[in-house]
PDB file of C-alpha atoms in Angstrom:
ATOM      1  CA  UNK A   1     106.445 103.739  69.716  1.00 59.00           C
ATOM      2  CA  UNK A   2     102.996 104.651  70.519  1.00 65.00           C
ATOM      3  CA  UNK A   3     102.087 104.381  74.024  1.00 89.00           C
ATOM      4  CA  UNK A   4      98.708 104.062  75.925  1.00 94.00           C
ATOM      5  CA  UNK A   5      98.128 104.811  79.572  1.00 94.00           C
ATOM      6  CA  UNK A   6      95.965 103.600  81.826  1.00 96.00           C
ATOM      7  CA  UNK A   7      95.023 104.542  85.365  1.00 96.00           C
ATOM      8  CA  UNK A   8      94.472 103.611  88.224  1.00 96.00           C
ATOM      9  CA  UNK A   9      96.745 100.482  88.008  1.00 94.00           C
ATOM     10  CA  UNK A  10      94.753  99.159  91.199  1.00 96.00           C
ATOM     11  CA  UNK A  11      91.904  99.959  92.672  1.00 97.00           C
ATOM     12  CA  UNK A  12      89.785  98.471  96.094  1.00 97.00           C
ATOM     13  CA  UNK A  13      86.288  99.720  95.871  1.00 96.00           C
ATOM     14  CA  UNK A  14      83.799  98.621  98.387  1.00 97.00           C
ATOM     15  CA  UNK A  15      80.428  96.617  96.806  1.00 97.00           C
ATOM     16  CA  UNK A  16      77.680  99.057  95.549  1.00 97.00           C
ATOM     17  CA  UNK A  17      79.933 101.809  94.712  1.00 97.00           C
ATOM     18  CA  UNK A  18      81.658 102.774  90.936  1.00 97.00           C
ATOM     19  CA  UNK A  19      84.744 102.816  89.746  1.00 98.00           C
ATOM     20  CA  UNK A  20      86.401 105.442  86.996  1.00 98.00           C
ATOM     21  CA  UNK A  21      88.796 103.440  84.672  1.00 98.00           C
ATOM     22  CA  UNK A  22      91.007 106.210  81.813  1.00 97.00           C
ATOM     23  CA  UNK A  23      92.222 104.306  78.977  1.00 96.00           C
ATOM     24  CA  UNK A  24      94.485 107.573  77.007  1.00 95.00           C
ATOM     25  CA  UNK A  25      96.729 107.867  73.605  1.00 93.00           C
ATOM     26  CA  UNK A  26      99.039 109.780  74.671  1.00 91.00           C
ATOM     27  CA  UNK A  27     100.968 110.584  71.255  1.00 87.00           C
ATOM     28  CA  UNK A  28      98.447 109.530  68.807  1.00 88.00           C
ATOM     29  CA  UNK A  29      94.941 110.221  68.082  1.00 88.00           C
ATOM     30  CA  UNK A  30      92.397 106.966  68.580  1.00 88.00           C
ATOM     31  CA  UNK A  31      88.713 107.286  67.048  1.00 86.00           C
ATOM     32  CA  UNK A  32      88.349 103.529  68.474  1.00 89.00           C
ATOM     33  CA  UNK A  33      89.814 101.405  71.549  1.00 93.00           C
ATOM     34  CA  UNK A  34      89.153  98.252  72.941  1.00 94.00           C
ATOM     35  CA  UNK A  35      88.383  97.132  76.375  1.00 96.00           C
ATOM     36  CA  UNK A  36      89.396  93.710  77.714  1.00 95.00           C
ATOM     37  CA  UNK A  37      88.912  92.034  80.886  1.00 95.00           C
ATOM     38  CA  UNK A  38      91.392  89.287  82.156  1.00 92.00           C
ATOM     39  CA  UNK A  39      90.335  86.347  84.783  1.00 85.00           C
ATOM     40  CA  UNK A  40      93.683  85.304  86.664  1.00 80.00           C
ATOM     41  CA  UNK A  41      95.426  82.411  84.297  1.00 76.00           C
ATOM     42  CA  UNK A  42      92.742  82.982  81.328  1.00 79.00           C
ATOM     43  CA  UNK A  43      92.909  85.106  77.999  1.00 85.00           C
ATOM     44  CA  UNK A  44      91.736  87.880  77.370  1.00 89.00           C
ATOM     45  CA  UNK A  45      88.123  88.810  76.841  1.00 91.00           C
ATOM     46  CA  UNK A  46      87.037  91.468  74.378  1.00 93.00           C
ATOM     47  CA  UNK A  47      84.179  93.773  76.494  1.00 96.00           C
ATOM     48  CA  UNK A  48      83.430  96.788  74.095  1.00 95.00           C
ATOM     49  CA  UNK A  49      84.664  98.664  71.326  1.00 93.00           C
ATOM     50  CA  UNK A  50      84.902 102.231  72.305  1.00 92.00           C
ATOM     51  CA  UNK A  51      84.078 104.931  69.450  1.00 88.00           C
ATOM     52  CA  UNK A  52      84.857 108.032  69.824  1.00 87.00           C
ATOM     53  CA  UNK A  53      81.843 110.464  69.676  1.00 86.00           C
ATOM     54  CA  UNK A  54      79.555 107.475  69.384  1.00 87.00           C
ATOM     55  CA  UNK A  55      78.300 104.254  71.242  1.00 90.00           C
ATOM     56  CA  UNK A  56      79.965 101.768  72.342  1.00 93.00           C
ATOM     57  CA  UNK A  57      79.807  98.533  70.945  1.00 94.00           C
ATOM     58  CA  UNK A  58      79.386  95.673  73.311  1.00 96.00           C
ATOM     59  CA  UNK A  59      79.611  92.065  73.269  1.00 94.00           C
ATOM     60  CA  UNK A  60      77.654  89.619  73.742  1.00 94.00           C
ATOM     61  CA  UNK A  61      77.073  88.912  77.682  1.00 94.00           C
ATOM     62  CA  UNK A  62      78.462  92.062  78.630  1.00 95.00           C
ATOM     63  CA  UNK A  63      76.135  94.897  80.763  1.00 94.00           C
ATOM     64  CA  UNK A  64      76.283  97.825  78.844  1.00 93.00           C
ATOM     65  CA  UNK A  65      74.736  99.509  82.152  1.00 95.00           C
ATOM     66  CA  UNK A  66      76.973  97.911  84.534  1.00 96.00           C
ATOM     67  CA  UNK A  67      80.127  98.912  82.178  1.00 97.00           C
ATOM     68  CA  UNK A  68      79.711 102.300  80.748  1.00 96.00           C
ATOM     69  CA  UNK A  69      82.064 103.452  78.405  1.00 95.00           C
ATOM     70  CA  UNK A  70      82.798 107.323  76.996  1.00 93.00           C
ATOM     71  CA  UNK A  71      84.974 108.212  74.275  1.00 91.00           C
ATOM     72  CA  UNK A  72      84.813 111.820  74.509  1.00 84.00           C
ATOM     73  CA  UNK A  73      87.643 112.629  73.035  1.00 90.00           C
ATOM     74  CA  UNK A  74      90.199 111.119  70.293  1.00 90.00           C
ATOM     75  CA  UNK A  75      92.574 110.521  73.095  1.00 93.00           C
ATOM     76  CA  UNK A  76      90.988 109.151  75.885  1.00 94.00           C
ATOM     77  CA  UNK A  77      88.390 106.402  76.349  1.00 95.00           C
ATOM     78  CA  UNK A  78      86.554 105.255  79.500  1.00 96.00           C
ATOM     79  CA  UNK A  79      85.137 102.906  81.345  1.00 97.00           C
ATOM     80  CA  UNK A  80      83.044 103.152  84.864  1.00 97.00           C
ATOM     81  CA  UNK A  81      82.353 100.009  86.591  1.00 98.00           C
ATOM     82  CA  UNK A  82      78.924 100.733  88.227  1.00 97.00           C
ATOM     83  CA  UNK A  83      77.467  99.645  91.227  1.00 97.00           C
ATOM     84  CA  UNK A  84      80.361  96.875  91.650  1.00 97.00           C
ATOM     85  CA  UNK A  85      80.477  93.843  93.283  1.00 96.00           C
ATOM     86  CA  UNK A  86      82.921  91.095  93.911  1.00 96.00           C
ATOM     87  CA  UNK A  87      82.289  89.197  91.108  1.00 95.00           C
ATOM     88  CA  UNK A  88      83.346  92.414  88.822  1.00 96.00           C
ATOM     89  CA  UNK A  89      86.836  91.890  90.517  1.00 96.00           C
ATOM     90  CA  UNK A  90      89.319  91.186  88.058  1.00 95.00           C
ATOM     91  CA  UNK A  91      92.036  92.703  85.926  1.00 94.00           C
ATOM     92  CA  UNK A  92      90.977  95.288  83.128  1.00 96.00           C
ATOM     93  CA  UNK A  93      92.834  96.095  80.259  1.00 95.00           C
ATOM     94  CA  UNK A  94      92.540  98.694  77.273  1.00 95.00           C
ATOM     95  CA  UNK A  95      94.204  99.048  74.282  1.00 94.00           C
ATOM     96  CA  UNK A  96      94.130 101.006  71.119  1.00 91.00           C
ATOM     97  CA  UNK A  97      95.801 101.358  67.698  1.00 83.00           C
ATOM     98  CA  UNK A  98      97.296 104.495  65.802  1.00 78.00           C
ATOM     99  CA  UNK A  99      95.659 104.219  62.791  1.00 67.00           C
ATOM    100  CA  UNK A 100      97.116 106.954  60.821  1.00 67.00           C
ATOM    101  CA  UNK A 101     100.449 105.086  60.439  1.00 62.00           C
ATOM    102  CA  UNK A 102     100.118 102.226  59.209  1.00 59.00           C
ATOM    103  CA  UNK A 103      96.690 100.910  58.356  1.00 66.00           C
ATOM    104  CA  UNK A 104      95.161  97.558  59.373  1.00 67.00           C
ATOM    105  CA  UNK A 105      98.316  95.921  60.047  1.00 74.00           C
ATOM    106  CA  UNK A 106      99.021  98.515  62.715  1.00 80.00           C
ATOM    107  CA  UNK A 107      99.797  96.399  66.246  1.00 84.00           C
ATOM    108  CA  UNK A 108      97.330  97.412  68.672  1.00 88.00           C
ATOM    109  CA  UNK A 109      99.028  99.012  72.196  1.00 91.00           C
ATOM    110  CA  UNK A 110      98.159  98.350  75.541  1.00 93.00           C
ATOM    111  CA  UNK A 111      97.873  99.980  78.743  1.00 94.00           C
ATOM    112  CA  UNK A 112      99.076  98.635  82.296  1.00 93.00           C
ATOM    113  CA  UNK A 113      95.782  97.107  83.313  1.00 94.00           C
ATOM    114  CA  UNK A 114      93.945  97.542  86.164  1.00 95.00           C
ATOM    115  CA  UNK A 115      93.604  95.360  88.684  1.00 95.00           C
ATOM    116  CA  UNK A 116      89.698  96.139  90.468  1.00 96.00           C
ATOM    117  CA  UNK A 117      89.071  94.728  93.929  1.00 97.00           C
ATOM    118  CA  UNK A 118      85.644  94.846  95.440  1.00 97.00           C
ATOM    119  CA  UNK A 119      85.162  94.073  98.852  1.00 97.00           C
TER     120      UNK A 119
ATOM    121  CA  UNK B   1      85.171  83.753  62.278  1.00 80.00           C
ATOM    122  CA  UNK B   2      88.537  84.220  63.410  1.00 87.00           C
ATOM    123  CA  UNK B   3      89.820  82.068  66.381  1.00 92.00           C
ATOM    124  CA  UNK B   4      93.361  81.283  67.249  1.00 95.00           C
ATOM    125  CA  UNK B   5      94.764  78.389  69.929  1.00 96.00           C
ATOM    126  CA  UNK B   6      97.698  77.827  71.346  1.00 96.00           C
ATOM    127  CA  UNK B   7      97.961  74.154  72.516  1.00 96.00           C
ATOM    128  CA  UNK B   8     100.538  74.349  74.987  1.00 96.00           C
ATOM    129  CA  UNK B   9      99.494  76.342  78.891  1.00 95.00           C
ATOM    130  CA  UNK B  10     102.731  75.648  79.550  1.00 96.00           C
ATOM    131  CA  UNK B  11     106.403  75.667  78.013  1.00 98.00           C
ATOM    132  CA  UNK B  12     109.360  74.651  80.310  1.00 98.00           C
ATOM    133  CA  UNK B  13     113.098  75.031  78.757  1.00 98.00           C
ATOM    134  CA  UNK B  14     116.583  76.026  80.436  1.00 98.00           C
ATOM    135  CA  UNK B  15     118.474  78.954  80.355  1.00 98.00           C
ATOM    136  CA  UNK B  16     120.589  79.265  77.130  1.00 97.00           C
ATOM    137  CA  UNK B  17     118.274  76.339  75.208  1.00 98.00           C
ATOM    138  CA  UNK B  18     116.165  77.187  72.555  1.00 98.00           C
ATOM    139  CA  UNK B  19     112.723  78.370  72.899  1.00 97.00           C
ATOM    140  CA  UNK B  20     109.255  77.408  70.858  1.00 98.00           C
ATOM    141  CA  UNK B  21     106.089  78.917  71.978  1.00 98.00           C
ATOM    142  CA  UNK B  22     103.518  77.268  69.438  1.00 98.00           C
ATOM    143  CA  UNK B  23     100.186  78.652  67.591  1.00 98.00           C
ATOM    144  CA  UNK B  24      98.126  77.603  65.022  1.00 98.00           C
ATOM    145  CA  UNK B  25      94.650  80.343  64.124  1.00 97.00           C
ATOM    146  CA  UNK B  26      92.065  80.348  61.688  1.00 95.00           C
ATOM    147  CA  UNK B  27      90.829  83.210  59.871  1.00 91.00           C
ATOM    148  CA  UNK B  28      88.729  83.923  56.474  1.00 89.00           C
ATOM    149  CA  UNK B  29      90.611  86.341  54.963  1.00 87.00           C
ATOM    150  CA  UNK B  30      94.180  87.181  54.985  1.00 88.00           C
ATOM    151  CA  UNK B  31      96.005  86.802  58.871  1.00 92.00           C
ATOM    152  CA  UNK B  32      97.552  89.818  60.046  1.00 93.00           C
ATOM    153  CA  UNK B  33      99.622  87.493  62.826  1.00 95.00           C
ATOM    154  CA  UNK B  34     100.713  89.155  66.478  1.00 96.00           C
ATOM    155  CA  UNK B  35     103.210  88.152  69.480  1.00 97.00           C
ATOM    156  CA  UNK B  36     102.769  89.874  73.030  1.00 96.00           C
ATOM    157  CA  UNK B  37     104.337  89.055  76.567  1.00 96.00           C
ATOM    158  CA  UNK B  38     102.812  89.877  79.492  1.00 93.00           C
ATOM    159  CA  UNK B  39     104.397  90.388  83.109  1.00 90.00           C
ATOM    160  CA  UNK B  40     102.458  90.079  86.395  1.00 85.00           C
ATOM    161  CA  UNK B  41      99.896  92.412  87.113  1.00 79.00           C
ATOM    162  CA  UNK B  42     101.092  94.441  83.529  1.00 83.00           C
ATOM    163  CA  UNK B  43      99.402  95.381  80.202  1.00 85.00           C
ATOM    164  CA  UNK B  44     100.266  93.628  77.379  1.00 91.00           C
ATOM    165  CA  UNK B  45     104.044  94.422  75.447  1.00 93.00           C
ATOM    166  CA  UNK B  46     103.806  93.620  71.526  1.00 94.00           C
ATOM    167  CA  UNK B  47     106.840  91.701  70.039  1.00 96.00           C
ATOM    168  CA  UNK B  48     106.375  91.115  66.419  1.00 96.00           C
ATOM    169  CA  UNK B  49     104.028  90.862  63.915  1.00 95.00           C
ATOM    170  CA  UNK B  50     103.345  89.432  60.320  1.00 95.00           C
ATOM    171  CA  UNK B  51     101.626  91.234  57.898  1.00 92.00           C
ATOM    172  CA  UNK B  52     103.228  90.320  54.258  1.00 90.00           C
ATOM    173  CA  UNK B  53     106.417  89.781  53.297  1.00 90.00           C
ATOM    174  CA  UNK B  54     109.283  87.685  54.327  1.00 92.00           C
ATOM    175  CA  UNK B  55     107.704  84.370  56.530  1.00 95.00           C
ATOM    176  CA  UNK B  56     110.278  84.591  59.330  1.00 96.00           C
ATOM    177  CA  UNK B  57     109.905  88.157  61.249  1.00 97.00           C
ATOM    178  CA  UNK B  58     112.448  89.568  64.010  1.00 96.00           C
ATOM    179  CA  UNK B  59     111.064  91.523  66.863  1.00 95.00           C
ATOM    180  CA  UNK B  60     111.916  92.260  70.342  1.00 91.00           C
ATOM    181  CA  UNK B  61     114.573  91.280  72.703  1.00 92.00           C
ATOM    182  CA  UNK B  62     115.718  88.390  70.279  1.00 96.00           C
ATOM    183  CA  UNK B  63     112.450  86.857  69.530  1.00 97.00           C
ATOM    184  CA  UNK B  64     111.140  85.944  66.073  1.00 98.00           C
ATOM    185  CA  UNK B  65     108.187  83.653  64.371  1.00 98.00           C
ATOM    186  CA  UNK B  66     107.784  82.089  61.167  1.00 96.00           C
ATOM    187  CA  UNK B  67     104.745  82.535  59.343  1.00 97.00           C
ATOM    188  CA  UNK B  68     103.568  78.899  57.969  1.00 97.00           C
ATOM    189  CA  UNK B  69     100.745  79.423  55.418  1.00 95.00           C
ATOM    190  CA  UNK B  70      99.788  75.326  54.793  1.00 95.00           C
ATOM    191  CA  UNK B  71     100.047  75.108  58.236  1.00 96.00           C
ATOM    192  CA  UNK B  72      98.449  78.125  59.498  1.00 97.00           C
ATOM    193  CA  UNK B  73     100.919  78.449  62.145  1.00 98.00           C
ATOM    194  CA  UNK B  74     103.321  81.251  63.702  1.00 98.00           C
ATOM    195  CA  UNK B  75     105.221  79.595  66.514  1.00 98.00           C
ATOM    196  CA  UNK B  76     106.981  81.832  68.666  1.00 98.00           C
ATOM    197  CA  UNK B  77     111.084  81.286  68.491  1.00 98.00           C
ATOM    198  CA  UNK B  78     114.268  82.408  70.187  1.00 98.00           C
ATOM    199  CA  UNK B  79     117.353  80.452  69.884  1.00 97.00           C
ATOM    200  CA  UNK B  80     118.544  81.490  73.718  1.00 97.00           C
ATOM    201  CA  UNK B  81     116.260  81.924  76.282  1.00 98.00           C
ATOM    202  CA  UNK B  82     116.405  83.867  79.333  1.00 97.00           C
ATOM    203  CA  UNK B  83     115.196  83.764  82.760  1.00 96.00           C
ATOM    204  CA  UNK B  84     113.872  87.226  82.159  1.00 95.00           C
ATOM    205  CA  UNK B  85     112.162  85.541  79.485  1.00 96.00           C
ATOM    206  CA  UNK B  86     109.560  83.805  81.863  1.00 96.00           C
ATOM    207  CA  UNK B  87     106.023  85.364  81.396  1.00 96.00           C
ATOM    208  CA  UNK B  88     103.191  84.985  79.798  1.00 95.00           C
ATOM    209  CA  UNK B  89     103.086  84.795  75.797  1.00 97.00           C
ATOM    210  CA  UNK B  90      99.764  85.700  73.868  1.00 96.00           C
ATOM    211  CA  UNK B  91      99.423  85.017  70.087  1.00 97.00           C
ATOM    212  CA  UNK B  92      96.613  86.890  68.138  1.00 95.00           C
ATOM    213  CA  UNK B  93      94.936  87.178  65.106  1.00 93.00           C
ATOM    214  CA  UNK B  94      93.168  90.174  62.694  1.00 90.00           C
ATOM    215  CA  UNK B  95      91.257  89.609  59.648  1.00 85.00           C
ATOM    216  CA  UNK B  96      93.174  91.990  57.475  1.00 79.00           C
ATOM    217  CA  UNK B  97      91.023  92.815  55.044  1.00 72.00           C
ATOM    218  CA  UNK B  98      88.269  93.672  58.251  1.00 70.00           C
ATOM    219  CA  UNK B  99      89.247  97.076  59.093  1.00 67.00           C
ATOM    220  CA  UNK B 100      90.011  98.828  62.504  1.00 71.00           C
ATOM    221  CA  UNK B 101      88.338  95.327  64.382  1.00 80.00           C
ATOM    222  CA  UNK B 102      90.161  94.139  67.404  1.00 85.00           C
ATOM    223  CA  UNK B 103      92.443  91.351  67.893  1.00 89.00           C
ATOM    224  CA  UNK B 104      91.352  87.606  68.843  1.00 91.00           C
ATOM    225  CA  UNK B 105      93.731  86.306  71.290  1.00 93.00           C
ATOM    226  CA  UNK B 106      94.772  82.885  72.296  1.00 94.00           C
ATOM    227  CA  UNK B 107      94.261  81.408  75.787  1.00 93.00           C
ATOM    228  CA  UNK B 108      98.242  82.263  76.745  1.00 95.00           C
ATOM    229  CA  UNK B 109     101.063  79.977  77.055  1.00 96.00           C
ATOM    230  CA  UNK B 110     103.362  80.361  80.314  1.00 96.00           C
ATOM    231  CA  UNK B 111     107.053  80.325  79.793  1.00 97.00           C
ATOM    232  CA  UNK B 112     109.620  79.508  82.262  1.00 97.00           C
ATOM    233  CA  UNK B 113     113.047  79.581  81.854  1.00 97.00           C
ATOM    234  CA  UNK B 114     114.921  77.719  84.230  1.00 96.00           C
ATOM    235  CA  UNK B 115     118.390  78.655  85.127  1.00 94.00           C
TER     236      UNK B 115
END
């Protein structure tokens, strides 16, 4: 099945600086992905909609400055935590769907997460 | 607006007894219905889905859900669980007739299977 990849799979960052997160398709295009951030025993929560070649769509309560997001390409989306502190620390997660197969009732894939520690 | 819950953090049951994971969602137009399992510190694995069709789908490693339209459920089932079972267990919803929009997730129920 499809597969998405996502690295780094941890990260320690000290506060103030900014962390690179890659969210890629690796055997199917994606012109949109989704990034999710997890708090530890909670659901996930929907950040952004990443389009490719366009702007991001953010929800509401998210810092489109502090969380940038590029979609440069149709394979690869991603997202820079910017100037972070500890309260950015959790557990990131992208995901996207291949479209071209089977429509709206395509299940969405995931990558491994990444699990951001500011100190 | 599409929300879906899943009433139960967490779901105890021994090895080699039946397993129900329980949701319930609410959406305007037709539910495209998903199951996904999480491990520690992993991304998110998909199990099965329901799109149309037959009300009871099969996915992986043994699970399967039934679709309940009057009840606008899709509990989570396997008739054997396994300690390798214990994780976490997300249901989600899509609008289907919505387009590429992303999934609305419930809050997670924890399995563990007790040997």
């Amino acid at each position: 099945g499809a597969v998405v990849s996502q690295h780094p799979s941890r990260v320690i960052c000290k506060s103030g600086t900014s962390v690179k997160i890659e969210c890629r398709s690796l055997d199917f295009q994606a012109t949109t992905m989704f990034w999710y951030r997890q708090f530890p025993k909670q659901s996930l929560m929907l950040m952004a909609t990443s389009n490719e070649g366009s702007k991001a769509t953010y929800e509401q309560g998210v810092e489109k400055d502090k969380f940038l997001i590029n979609h440069a390409s149709l394979t690869l989306s991603t997202l820079t935590v910017t100037s972070a502190h500890p309260e950015d620390s959790s557990f990131y997660i992208c995901s996207a769907r291949d479209q071209g197969t089977g429509g709206a009732g395509t299940e969405a894939f995931f990558g491994q997460g990444t699990r951001l520690t500011v100190v | 607006a599409q929300s879906v819950a899943q009433p139960e953090d967490q779901v105890n049951v021994a090895e080699g007894n039946p397993l129900t994971v329980k949701c319930t969602y609410s959406v305007s137009g037709n539910p495209y219905l998903f199951w996904y399992v999480q491990y520690p510190n992993r991304g998110l694995q998909f199990l099965l889905k329901y799109i149309t069709g037959d009300n009871l789908v099969k996915g992986s490693y043994g699970f399967e859900a039934e679709f309940n339209k009057s009840q606008t459920s899709f509990h989570l089932k396997k008739p054997s669980a396994l300690v390798s079972d214990s994780a976490l267990y997300f249901c989600a919803v899509r609008d289907g007739g919505r387009g590429n929009t992303p999934l609305v997730f419930g809050k997670g129920t924890r399995l563990s299977v007790i040997a």
